[in-house]
Coordinates of C-alpha atoms in Angstrom, one line a residue:
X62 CA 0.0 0.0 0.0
X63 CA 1.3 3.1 -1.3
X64 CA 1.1 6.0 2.1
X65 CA 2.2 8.5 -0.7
X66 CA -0.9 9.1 -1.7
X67 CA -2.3 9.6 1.8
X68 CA 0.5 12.5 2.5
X69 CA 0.2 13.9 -1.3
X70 CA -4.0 14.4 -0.4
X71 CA -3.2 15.8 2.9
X72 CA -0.5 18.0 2.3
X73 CA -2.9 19.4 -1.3
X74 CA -5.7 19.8 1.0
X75 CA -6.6 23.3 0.9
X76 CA -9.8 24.2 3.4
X77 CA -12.5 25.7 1.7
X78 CA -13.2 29.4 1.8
X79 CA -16.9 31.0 2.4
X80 CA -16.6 34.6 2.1
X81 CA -19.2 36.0 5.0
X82 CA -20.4 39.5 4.5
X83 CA -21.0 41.8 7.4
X84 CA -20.7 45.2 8.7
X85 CA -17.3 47.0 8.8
X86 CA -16.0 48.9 12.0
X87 CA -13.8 51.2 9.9
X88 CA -17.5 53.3 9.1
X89 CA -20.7 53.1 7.8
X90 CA -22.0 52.2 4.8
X91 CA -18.6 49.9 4.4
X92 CA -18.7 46.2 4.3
X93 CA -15.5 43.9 5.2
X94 CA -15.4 40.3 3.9
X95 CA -14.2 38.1 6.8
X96 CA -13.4 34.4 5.8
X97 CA -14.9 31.2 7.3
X98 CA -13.0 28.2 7.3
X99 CA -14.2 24.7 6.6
X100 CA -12.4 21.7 6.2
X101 CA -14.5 19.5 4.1
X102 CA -11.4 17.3 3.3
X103 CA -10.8 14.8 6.2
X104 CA -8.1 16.0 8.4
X105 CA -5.4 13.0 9.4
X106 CA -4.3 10.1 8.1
X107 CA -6.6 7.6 8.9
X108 CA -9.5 9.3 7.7
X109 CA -7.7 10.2 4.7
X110 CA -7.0 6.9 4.2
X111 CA -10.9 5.7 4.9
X112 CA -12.2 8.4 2.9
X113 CA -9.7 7.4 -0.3
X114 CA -11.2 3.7 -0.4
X115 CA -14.4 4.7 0.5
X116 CA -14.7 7.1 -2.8
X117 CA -12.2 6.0 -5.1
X118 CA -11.4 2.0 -4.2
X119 CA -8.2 0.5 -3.2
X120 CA -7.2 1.1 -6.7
X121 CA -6.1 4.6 -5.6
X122 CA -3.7 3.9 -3.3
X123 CA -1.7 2.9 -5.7
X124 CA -2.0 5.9 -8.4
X125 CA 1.2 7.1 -10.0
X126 CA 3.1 3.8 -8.7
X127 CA 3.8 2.9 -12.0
X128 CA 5.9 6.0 -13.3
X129 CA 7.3 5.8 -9.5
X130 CA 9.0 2.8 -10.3
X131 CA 10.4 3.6 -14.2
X132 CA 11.9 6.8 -12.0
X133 CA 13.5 4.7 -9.4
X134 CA 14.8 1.6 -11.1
X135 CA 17.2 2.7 -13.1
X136 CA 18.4 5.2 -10.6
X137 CA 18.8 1.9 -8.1
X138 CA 20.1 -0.5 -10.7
X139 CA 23.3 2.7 -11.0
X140 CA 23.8 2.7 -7.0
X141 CA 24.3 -1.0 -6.7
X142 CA 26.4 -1.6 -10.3
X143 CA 28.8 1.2 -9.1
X144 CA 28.2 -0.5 -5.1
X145 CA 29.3 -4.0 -6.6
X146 CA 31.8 -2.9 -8.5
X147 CA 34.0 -0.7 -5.9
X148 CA 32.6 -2.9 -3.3
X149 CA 35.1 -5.5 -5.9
X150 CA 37.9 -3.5 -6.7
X151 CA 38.4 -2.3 -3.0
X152 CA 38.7 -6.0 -2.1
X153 CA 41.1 -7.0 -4.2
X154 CA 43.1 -3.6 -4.2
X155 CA 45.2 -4.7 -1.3
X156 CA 45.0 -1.1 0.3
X157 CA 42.3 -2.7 3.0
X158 CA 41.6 -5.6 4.2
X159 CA 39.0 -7.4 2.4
X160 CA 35.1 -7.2 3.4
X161 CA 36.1 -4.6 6.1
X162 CA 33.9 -1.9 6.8
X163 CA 36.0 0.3 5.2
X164 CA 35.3 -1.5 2.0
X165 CA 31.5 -1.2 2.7
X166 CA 32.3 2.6 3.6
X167 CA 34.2 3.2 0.5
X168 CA 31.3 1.6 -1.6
X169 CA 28.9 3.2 -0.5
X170 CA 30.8 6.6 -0.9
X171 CA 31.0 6.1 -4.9
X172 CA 27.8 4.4 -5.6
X173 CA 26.3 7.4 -3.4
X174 CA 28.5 9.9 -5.9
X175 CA 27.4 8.1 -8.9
X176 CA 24.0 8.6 -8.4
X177 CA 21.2 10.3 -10.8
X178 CA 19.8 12.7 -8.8
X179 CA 23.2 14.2 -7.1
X180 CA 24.4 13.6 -11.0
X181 CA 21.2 15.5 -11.9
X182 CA 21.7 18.5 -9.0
X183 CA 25.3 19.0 -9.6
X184 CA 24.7 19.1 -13.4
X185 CA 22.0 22.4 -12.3
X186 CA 24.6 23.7 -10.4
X187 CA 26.8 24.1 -13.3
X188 CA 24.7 25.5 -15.5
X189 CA 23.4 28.3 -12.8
X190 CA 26.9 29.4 -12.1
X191 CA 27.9 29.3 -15.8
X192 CA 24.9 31.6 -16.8

C-alpha cells in the first residue's frame, strides 16, 4: 500500500473558503469580507486513508506507482552496479583488508556519488553558475 498518496492528499488539502459579508467597524456604509473556514477534506491520516477507499477504491492507493517505479529503477540498478563494482575493486586492491567496513564505507561513498539525482543537481549547479 502506497502512504504517498495519503500525505500527497493531505499536504494538497486546501480548506475551503466561504466569504461571509458583514458590517465593517472602519465606518458606515462599508462592508468587510471576513473568511470562514471549513475543512471538508478529512483531516489525518486515517480518515484520509478511509475516505480514499471509501470514494475512489483500493485502486487509488496505488496511483502514479507505476511511473514511481520507471523513475526509481534505473536510478537503483546505478547505485548498486557502481556499489558491486568498488565494493570488488576495493577488495582486491590490497589497500584494506578485504570485506572490512571500510570497503562497505568506501562503496557506498561512490555508488552514493554516482547517483542520478546528485548527477542531476550537480549538473543544475553548473549551469546556474555558468549563466
Amino acid at each position: 500500500m502506497s502512504f504517498g498518496v495519503v500525505k500527497t492528499r493531505l499536504q494538497s488539502s486546501v480548506p475551503a473558503f466561504r466569504h461571509v459579508l458583514c458590517p465593517s467597524a472602519t465606518g458606515p456604509g462599508c462592508w468587510s469580507i471576513p473568511v470562514e473556514i471549513s475543512y471538508q477534506r478529512p483531516v489525518g491520516i486515517l480518515s484520509c486513508l478511509r475516505h480514499i477507499i471509501q470514494t475512489e477504491g483500493m485502486g487509488a492507493l496505488f496511483k502514479g506507482l507505476g511511473p514511481t517505479l520507471v523513475g526509481v529503477a534505473p536510478s537503483r540498478a546505478l547505485y548498486f552496479s557502481v556499489y558491486a563494482k568498488a565494493k570488488h575493486t576495493l577488495n582486491k586492491s590490497g589497500m584494506v583488508l578485504p570485506e572490512s567496513k571500510f570497503v562497505h564505507v568506501g562503496s557506498a561513498c561512490s555508488a552514493g556519488i554516482c547517483d542520478i539525482n546528485v548527477i542531476k543537481s550537480s549538473m543544475g549547479y553548473q549551469n546556474k553558475t555558468s549563466a
